[in-house]
Structure formats: structure tokens, C-alpha cells
């Protein structure tokens, strides 16, 4: 991968769980989305070489999912200017690639109509952060939400955290 990804193998009461934490390139311009699409392909290749254990892909994907909106008019001026370079078009390649590979966007699965903006914590406009469940983890999904209600959050990052809860087994 040319972009950051960490793999953690966890022993949980429900059995082994692998978590892939990613941080892909920012900017909504097409060349960056192509790089994210390539990074997703490389990540899927790496995962495909591992034993088939339950796993999640989480992190700052810096991409826009199908049907998600972006409040471009509320973004910082520099971002609005950059988006003018591609006529304000938003390309959606990286996340659909994950979805086609069988992963489920946990937040969107439980909240099909909510914005779920995770960026910009000062003035939320965009959803860049995701938790994707593989088919083994999806039946365990109990909840997923954007954490906005802690006073320290707005000072900790320019992103809101995303929190998902899973049961120990698929009941």
C-alpha cells in the first residue's frame, strides 16, 4: 500500500477478529479518488491472502459513499476553490469497490437516510470515516453512530469518531 493501513489481530470472547485501520489520501479531486480506488484494491488483495476470519475495515477513507451528500457550500473556501477545478463533481470509486467486494458500510446499513457527517468537527459537511463489516461480522452489528456528544471531541481532531458495537456471536 502507498497509503497508511494497519492490521491488528484481536482475541475476543467471540473468537479472533482482524481489524484493518486505514487512512487514505485526502482531497475529492479525481486523481486522489483513483489513488484511493487503487489502495482499496491493494488492501483487498492483502486481505484475500489471509485466513478467512471475521474482520473489519475502519478508518479515514477520505472518500464519499454512494448516495452520500457533501455540503460543499459550507466547506472551507480553499476546498470550494479546489472543487471548482472539477466543476464540483464528486467521484465515487473507492467505497463502491469495497461494497462490491462484499463489505457493508455499518453506519449506512443502520441509518440509511442520516448524513452521518464525520468531518469537519467545527462545521460538519462530509462523511469521510467508515466502519466496513465483512459478511461474518455483519450479523453481529448492534449499533453504529458518529460520536458528537463529548466536550473534548471538537478539540481532539477535525473528524468526529465513529463507534460501532458488535455482539460476541451472530445471534
mmCIF file of C-alpha atoms in Angstrom:
data_model
loop_
_atom_site.group_PDB
_atom_site.id
_atom_site.type_symbol
_atom_site.label_atom_id
_atom_site.label_comp_id
_atom_site.label_asym_id
_atom_site.label_seq_id
_atom_site.Cartn_x
_atom_site.Cartn_y
_atom_site.Cartn_z
ATOM 1 C CA UNK A 1 0.000 0.000 0.000
ATOM 2 C CA UNK A 2 1.193 3.508 -0.713
ATOM 3 C CA UNK A 3 -1.191 4.836 1.895
ATOM 4 C CA UNK A 4 -1.427 4.012 5.591
ATOM 5 C CA UNK A 5 -3.031 0.763 6.739
ATOM 6 C CA UNK A 6 -2.541 -1.135 9.982
ATOM 7 C CA UNK A 7 -3.592 -4.709 10.679
ATOM 8 C CA UNK A 8 -4.463 -5.791 14.218
ATOM 9 C CA UNK A 9 -5.398 -9.325 15.176
ATOM 10 C CA UNK A 10 -7.517 -9.417 18.307
ATOM 11 C CA UNK A 11 -8.542 -12.272 20.576
ATOM 12 C CA UNK A 12 -12.111 -11.514 21.621
ATOM 13 C CA UNK A 13 -14.622 -13.523 23.683
ATOM 14 C CA UNK A 14 -16.409 -14.199 20.373
ATOM 15 C CA UNK A 15 -13.256 -15.506 18.702
ATOM 16 C CA UNK A 16 -10.492 -13.962 16.608
ATOM 17 C CA UNK A 17 -11.126 -10.630 14.904
ATOM 18 C CA UNK A 18 -8.866 -8.808 12.475
ATOM 19 C CA UNK A 19 -9.143 -5.040 12.158
ATOM 20 C CA UNK A 20 -7.650 -3.152 9.223
ATOM 21 C CA UNK A 21 -7.318 0.539 10.064
ATOM 22 C CA UNK A 22 -6.820 2.741 7.007
ATOM 23 C CA UNK A 23 -6.007 6.365 6.323
ATOM 24 C CA UNK A 24 -6.288 7.100 2.614
ATOM 25 C CA UNK A 25 -5.281 10.239 0.735
ATOM 26 C CA UNK A 26 -7.472 13.314 1.238
ATOM 27 C CA UNK A 27 -8.985 15.646 -1.378
ATOM 28 C CA UNK A 28 -12.022 14.898 -3.503
ATOM 29 C CA UNK A 29 -10.256 15.506 -6.805
ATOM 30 C CA UNK A 30 -10.408 12.654 -9.330
ATOM 31 C CA UNK A 31 -6.658 11.778 -9.263
ATOM 32 C CA UNK A 32 -6.878 11.274 -5.485
ATOM 33 C CA UNK A 33 -10.031 9.160 -5.792
ATOM 34 C CA UNK A 34 -8.244 6.970 -8.338
ATOM 35 C CA UNK A 35 -5.387 6.511 -5.831
ATOM 36 C CA UNK A 36 -7.913 5.568 -3.124
ATOM 37 C CA UNK A 37 -9.537 3.086 -5.538
ATOM 38 C CA UNK A 38 -6.091 1.564 -6.135
ATOM 39 C CA UNK A 39 -5.376 1.450 -2.388
ATOM 40 C CA UNK A 40 -8.662 -0.379 -1.793
ATOM 41 C CA UNK A 41 -7.665 -2.908 -4.453
ATOM 42 C CA UNK A 42 -4.301 -3.491 -2.793
ATOM 43 C CA UNK A 43 -5.953 -3.840 0.627
ATOM 44 C CA UNK A 44 -8.439 -6.377 -0.768
ATOM 45 C CA UNK A 45 -5.520 -8.284 -2.278
ATOM 46 C CA UNK A 46 -3.755 -8.379 1.110
ATOM 47 C CA UNK A 47 -6.937 -9.470 2.909
ATOM 48 C CA UNK A 48 -7.518 -12.167 0.283
ATOM 49 C CA UNK A 49 -4.187 -13.775 1.201
ATOM 50 C CA UNK A 50 -5.129 -14.021 4.900
ATOM 51 C CA UNK A 51 -7.129 -16.790 6.593
ATOM 52 C CA UNK A 52 -10.858 -16.175 6.342
ATOM 53 C CA UNK A 53 -11.523 -14.831 9.824
ATOM 54 C CA UNK A 54 -14.088 -12.173 10.770
ATOM 55 C CA UNK A 55 -12.719 -8.718 10.066
ATOM 56 C CA UNK A 56 -13.478 -5.022 9.841
ATOM 57 C CA UNK A 57 -12.045 -2.255 7.696
ATOM 58 C CA UNK A 58 -12.163 1.009 9.611
ATOM 59 C CA UNK A 59 -10.764 4.497 9.390
ATOM 60 C CA UNK A 60 -10.442 7.739 7.499
ATOM 61 C CA UNK A 61 -11.227 6.598 3.973
ATOM 62 C CA UNK A 62 -11.424 10.204 2.713
ATOM 63 C CA UNK A 63 -13.969 9.141 0.092
ATOM 64 C CA UNK A 64 -17.680 9.645 -0.434
ATOM 65 C CA UNK A 65 -20.087 6.718 -0.441
ATOM 66 C CA UNK A 66 -22.905 6.143 -2.912
ATOM 67 C CA UNK A 67 -25.812 8.450 -2.170
ATOM 68 C CA UNK A 68 -23.932 10.409 0.486
ATOM 69 C CA UNK A 69 -24.141 14.149 0.179
ATOM 70 C CA UNK A 70 -21.449 16.752 0.752
ATOM 71 C CA UNK A 71 -22.332 20.260 1.860
ATOM 72 C CA UNK A 72 -19.749 21.873 -0.419
ATOM 73 C CA UNK A 73 -21.101 25.372 0.188
ATOM 74 C CA UNK A 74 -20.193 25.012 3.904
ATOM 75 C CA UNK A 75 -16.662 23.688 3.322
ATOM 76 C CA UNK A 76 -13.632 25.942 3.859
ATOM 77 C CA UNK A 77 -13.000 28.385 0.992
ATOM 78 C CA UNK A 78 -9.817 26.603 -0.142
ATOM 79 C CA UNK A 79 -11.761 23.343 -0.583
ATOM 80 C CA UNK A 80 -14.530 25.085 -2.516
ATOM 81 C CA UNK A 81 -11.910 26.567 -4.864
ATOM 82 C CA UNK A 82 -10.258 23.180 -5.406
ATOM 83 C CA UNK A 83 -13.616 21.575 -6.197
ATOM 84 C CA UNK A 84 -14.178 24.179 -8.912
ATOM 85 C CA UNK A 85 -11.290 22.539 -10.809
ATOM 86 C CA UNK A 86 -13.584 19.578 -11.499
ATOM 87 C CA UNK A 87 -16.829 21.548 -11.744
ATOM 88 C CA UNK A 88 -17.836 20.481 -8.205
ATOM 89 C CA UNK A 89 -18.213 16.875 -9.353
ATOM 90 C CA UNK A 90 -17.639 14.193 -6.721
ATOM 91 C CA UNK A 91 -16.271 10.900 -7.985
ATOM 92 C CA UNK A 92 -17.214 7.757 -6.073
ATOM 93 C CA UNK A 93 -14.888 4.869 -6.885
ATOM 94 C CA UNK A 94 -13.196 3.660 -3.683
ATOM 95 C CA UNK A 95 -16.202 2.890 -1.487
ATOM 96 C CA UNK A 96 -18.239 1.168 -4.213
ATOM 97 C CA UNK A 97 -15.222 -1.102 -4.736
ATOM 98 C CA UNK A 98 -15.413 -2.178 -1.078
ATOM 99 C CA UNK A 99 -19.168 -2.669 -1.304
ATOM 100 C CA UNK A 100 -18.845 -4.795 -4.453
ATOM 101 C CA UNK A 101 -16.267 -6.927 -2.611
ATOM 102 C CA UNK A 102 -18.944 -7.864 -0.053
ATOM 103 C CA UNK A 103 -18.328 -5.338 2.715
ATOM 104 C CA UNK A 104 -21.134 -3.426 4.396
ATOM 105 C CA UNK A 105 -20.947 0.200 5.489
ATOM 106 C CA UNK A 106 -22.078 -0.222 9.114
ATOM 107 C CA UNK A 107 -23.367 3.318 9.593
ATOM 108 C CA UNK A 108 -25.305 3.409 6.327
ATOM 109 C CA UNK A 109 -26.713 -0.090 6.977
ATOM 110 C CA UNK A 110 -28.305 1.080 10.229
ATOM 111 C CA UNK A 111 -29.012 4.694 9.228
ATOM 112 C CA UNK A 112 -29.942 4.692 5.529
ATOM 113 C CA UNK A 113 -31.104 8.321 5.472
ATOM 114 C CA UNK A 114 -28.880 10.078 8.046
ATOM 115 C CA UNK A 115 -25.975 12.221 6.882
ATOM 116 C CA UNK A 116 -23.545 10.855 9.466
ATOM 117 C CA UNK A 117 -21.034 13.616 8.784
ATOM 118 C CA UNK A 118 -17.676 12.917 10.432
ATOM 119 C CA UNK A 119 -15.754 15.897 9.076
ATOM 120 C CA UNK A 120 -15.348 18.873 9.825
ATOM 121 C CA UNK A 121 -15.883 18.785 13.564
ATOM 122 C CA UNK A 122 -16.234 22.593 13.656
ATOM 123 C CA UNK A 123 -18.864 22.648 10.911
ATOM 124 C CA UNK A 124 -19.856 19.119 9.775
ATOM 125 C CA UNK A 125 -20.162 18.836 5.982
ATOM 126 C CA UNK A 126 -18.890 15.432 4.863
ATOM 127 C CA UNK A 127 -18.681 11.767 5.855
ATOM 128 C CA UNK A 128 -15.098 10.535 5.409
ATOM 129 C CA UNK A 129 -14.842 7.969 8.215
ATOM 130 C CA UNK A 130 -16.235 4.459 7.927
ATOM 131 C CA UNK A 131 -16.521 1.049 9.524
ATOM 132 C CA UNK A 132 -16.984 -1.749 6.988
ATOM 133 C CA UNK A 133 -18.014 -5.214 8.172
ATOM 134 C CA UNK A 134 -17.247 -8.387 6.281
ATOM 135 C CA UNK A 135 -20.111 -10.904 5.843
ATOM 136 C CA UNK A 136 -19.074 -12.744 9.024
ATOM 137 C CA UNK A 137 -19.245 -9.589 11.173
ATOM 138 C CA UNK A 138 -22.389 -8.022 9.719
ATOM 139 C CA UNK A 139 -24.833 -10.300 11.625
ATOM 140 C CA UNK A 140 -23.103 -9.211 14.852
ATOM 141 C CA UNK A 141 -23.584 -5.472 14.214
ATOM 142 C CA UNK A 142 -25.666 -3.926 17.012
ATOM 143 C CA UNK A 143 -25.132 -0.188 16.632
ATOM 144 C CA UNK A 144 -23.063 2.414 14.841
ATOM 145 C CA UNK A 145 -23.019 6.141 15.451
ATOM 146 C CA UNK A 146 -20.988 9.292 14.999
ATOM 147 C CA UNK A 147 -19.811 10.444 18.428
ATOM 148 C CA UNK A 148 -20.511 14.168 18.752
ATOM 149 C CA UNK A 149 -21.593 14.457 22.377
ATOM 150 C CA UNK A 150 -18.284 14.572 24.269
ATOM 151 C CA UNK A 151 -16.856 18.029 25.052
ATOM 152 C CA UNK A 152 -13.257 17.108 24.142
ATOM 153 C CA UNK A 153 -14.083 15.765 20.683
ATOM 154 C CA UNK A 154 -14.058 19.082 18.835
ATOM 155 C CA UNK A 155 -10.554 19.753 20.167
ATOM 156 C CA UNK A 156 -9.118 16.271 19.596
ATOM 157 C CA UNK A 157 -9.408 16.136 15.808
ATOM 158 C CA UNK A 158 -11.006 17.715 12.773
ATOM 159 C CA UNK A 159 -13.026 14.467 12.488
ATOM 160 C CA UNK A 160 -15.729 13.047 14.725
ATOM 161 C CA UNK A 161 -15.120 9.456 15.850
ATOM 162 C CA UNK A 162 -17.333 6.662 14.591
ATOM 163 C CA UNK A 163 -18.338 3.994 17.111
ATOM 164 C CA UNK A 164 -19.792 0.584 16.268
ATOM 165 C CA UNK A 165 -20.841 -2.150 18.659
ATOM 166 C CA UNK A 166 -20.899 -5.825 17.753
ATOM 167 C CA UNK A 167 -22.223 -8.829 19.665
ATOM 168 C CA UNK A 168 -19.850 -11.662 20.515
ATOM 169 C CA UNK A 169 -21.668 -14.028 18.193
ATOM 170 C CA UNK A 170 -24.226 -13.864 15.407
ATOM 171 C CA UNK A 171 -27.467 -14.443 17.339
#
